[in-house]
Structures are given as C-alpha cells and as structure tokens.
Coordinates of C-alpha atoms in Angstrom, one line a residue:
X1 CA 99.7 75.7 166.5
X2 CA 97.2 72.8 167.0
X3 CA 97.8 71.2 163.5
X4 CA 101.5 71.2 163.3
X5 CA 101.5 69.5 167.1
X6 CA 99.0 66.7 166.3
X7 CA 101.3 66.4 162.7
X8 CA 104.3 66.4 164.8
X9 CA 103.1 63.4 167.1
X10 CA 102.1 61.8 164.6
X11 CA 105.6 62.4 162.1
X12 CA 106.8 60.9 165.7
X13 CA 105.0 57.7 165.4
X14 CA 106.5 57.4 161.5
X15 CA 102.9 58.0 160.5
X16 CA 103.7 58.1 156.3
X17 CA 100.8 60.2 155.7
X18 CA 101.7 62.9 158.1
X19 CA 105.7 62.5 156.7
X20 CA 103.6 63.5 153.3
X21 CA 101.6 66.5 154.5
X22 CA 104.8 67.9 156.3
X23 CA 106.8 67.7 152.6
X24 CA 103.5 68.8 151.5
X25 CA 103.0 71.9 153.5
X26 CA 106.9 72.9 154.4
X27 CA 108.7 72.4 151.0
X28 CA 108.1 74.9 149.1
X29 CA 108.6 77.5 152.0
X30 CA 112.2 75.6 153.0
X31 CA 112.9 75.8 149.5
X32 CA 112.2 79.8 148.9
X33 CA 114.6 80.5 152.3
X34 CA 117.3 78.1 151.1
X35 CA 116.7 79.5 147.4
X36 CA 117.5 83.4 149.2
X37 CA 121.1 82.0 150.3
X38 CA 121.7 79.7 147.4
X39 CA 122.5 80.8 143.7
X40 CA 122.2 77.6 141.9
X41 CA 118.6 75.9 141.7
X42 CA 119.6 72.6 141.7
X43 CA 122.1 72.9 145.0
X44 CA 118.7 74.5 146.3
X45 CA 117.4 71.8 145.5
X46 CA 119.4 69.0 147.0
X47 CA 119.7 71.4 150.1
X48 CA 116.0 71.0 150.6
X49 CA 116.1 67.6 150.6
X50 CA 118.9 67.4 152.9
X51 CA 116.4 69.0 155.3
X52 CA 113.8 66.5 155.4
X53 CA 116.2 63.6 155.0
X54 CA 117.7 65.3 158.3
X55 CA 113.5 65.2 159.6
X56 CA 113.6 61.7 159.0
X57 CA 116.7 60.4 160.7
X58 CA 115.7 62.6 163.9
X59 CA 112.6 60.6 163.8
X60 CA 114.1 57.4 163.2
X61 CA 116.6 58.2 166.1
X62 CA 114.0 59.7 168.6
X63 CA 115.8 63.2 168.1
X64 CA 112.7 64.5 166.5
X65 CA 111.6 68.5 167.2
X66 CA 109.4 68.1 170.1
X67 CA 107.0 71.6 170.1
X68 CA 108.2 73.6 167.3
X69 CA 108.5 71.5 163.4
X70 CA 108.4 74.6 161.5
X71 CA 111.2 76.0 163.9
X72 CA 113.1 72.8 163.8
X73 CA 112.6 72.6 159.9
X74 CA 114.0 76.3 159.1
X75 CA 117.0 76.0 161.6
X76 CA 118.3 72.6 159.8
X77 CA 117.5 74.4 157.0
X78 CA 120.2 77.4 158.3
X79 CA 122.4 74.9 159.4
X80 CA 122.5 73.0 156.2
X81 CA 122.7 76.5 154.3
X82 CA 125.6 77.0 156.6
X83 CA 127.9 74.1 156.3
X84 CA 127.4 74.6 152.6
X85 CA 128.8 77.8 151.9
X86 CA 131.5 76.6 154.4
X87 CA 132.2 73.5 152.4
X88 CA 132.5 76.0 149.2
X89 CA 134.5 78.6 150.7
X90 CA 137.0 75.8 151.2
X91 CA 136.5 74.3 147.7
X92 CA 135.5 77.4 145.6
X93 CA 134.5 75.9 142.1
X94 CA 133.3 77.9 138.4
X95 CA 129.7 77.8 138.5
X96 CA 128.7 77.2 134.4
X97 CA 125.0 78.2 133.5
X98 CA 123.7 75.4 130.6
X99 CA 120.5 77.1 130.5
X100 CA 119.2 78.7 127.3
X101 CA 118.1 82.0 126.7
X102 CA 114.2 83.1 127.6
X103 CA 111.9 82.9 124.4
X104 CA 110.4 85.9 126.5
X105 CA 112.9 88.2 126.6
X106 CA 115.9 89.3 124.7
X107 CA 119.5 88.8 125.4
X108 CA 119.8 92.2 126.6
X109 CA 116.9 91.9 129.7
X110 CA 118.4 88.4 130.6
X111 CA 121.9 89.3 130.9
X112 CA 120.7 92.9 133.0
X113 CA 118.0 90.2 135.3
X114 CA 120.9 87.9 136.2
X115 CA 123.3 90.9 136.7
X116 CA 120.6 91.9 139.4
X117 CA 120.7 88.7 140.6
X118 CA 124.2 88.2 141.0
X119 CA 124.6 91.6 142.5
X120 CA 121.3 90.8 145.0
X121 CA 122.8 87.6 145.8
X122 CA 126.4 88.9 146.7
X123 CA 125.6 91.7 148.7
X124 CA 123.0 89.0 150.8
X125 CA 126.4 87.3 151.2
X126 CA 128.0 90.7 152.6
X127 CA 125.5 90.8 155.5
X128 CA 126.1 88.9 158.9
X129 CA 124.2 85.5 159.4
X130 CA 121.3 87.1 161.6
X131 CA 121.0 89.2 158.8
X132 CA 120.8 86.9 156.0
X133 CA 118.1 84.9 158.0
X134 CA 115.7 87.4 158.7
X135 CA 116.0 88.2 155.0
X136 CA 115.3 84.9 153.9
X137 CA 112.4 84.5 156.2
X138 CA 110.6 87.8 155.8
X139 CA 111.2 87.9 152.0
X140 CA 112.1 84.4 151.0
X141 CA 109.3 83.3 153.2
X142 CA 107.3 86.0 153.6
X143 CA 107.3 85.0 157.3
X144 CA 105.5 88.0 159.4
X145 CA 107.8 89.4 162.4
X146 CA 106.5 87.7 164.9
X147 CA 107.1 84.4 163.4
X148 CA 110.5 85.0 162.0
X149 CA 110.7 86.1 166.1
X150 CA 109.8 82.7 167.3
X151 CA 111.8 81.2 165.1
X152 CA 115.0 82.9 165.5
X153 CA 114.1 83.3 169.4
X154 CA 114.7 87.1 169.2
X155 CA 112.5 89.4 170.2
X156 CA 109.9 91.2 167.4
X157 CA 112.2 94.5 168.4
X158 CA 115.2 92.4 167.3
X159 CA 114.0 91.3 164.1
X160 CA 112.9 94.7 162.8
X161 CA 116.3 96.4 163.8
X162 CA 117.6 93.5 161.8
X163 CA 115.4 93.5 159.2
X164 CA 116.5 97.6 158.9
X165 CA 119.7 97.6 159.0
X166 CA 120.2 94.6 156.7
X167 CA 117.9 96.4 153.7
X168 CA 119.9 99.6 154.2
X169 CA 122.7 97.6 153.8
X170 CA 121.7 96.3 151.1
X171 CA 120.8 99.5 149.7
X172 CA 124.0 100.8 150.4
X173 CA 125.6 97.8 148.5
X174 CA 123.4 97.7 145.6
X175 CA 122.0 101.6 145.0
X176 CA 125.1 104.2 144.4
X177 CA 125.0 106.7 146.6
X178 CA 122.1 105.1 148.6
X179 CA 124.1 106.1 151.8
X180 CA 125.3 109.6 151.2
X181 CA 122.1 111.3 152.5

C-alpha cells in the first residue's frame, strides 16, 4: 500500500505528524482485536498503548517494521495479547465490575448481555491461538481474508479453514446441541 509505505518512512525519520496519523488511523482497529482477546476495557486499553509505545521504541532503536506497519502493528499487538494472558494465568486475580447499571436497559437484559459476553469470551479462550487471531481480525477487525492472509502469512485457503472451524467451535461451545447434527 502506497500510503502506509511513505507513512512508514516517514514514522522512520520520527516525523511527529506521521507518529499522529498512524495512532490516528491504527488505534481504533488495534484496539477492537485486542478488545476480542481482552475482557476488561481498561487492560484493553493499556494493551493498546503498549503497542505503539512498542512502535516507538522500534523506531527510536532502528528496529522499525520495514514493509508491512499494519502487519507489524497487529502482531505486537498478538504478542502483547499473548504475554498478558500468560502473565494472568500465572497470577490469576478476581476481576470486580464498578460499573453501574444501563439507564437503557433493565437489570434482567444486562445481567443476560454480560452472561453472553462472558460465555463469548471464554469459549474464544477455548480455541487455539491461530484461531483466536483470525477471529479477532475478521470480526474484531472486520479484516477481509486476504488481509487477515498477509498478515498472519497463511494462505487465503488457511484462513477460511480457520475461520470455519473456529465459529463451529464456537458454536459447539456456546449453542447446545449445535454439534449433534
């Protein structure tokens, strides 16, 4: 892509306005994939961060990306997602929600939501690591094949047999009786 190369050589040259497009332009996406492999919003949060903080010590060190930032930015992004759930495995702590109840909806619909939620976000945890990527990408993202292809450096092929067998998974996990067909 034309754009992210000339914003790349730029980023390289510690150019501040193209360190501002690229937080500008890859946040929110980073954010959305970290947010399908994260519960909490504020860990999501501070794992974003820790993405570009990683950008700009690569360029401060000469270590930047040198074709591919988007590729670069969403595979710190599964490192980073990766150490953490590593780091909490070993040091499981009680999560406590301080939020208050929806003006929108009643108790009932928020308790049933984050039930969803939890359950979604477990059985995401029950799939392997290719898995849980290519579901973060293509519905986190909303990252077409091919991309999600070039960025995992799998084949298009790859990705959908991935992509398959990770939502019937899921299904399995989530819908009872979703496999006994």
């Amino acid at each position: 892509m034309q754009d992210e190369s000339e914003l790349l050589r730029r980023a390289r040259a510690l150019d501040t306005d193209a360190l501002g497009r690229i937080h500008d332009i890859y946040y929110a996406p980073i954010y959305r994939y970290i947010s399908f492999r994260v519960a909490d919003r504020e860990t999501t949060e501070d794992l974003t961060a820790d993405v570009f903080e990683r950008l700009l010590q690569a360029l401060h060190g000469r270590k930047a990306p040198q074709s591919s930032l988007r590729g670069w930015l969403f595979g710190v992004a599964a490192n980073i997602v990766s150490d953490h759930h590593r780091r909490r495995y070993r040091a499981p702590q009680i999560e406590l929600d301080e939020q208050l109840a929806s003006r929108d909806a009643g108790p009932e619909t928020t308790v049933e939501d984050r039930l969803a939620n939890d359950d979604l976000r477990r059985a995401v945890a029950e799939l392997t690591d290719e898995q849980q990527h290519v579901i973060a990408l293509r519905f986190g993202h909303e990252m077409p094949i091919q991309e999600v292809a070039r960025t995992l450096g799998k084949s298009e092929g790859a990705i959908k047999q991935l992509q398959a067998r990770a939502v019937a998974a899921l299904a399995r996990m989530i819908v009872p009786g979703a496999g006994e067909r």
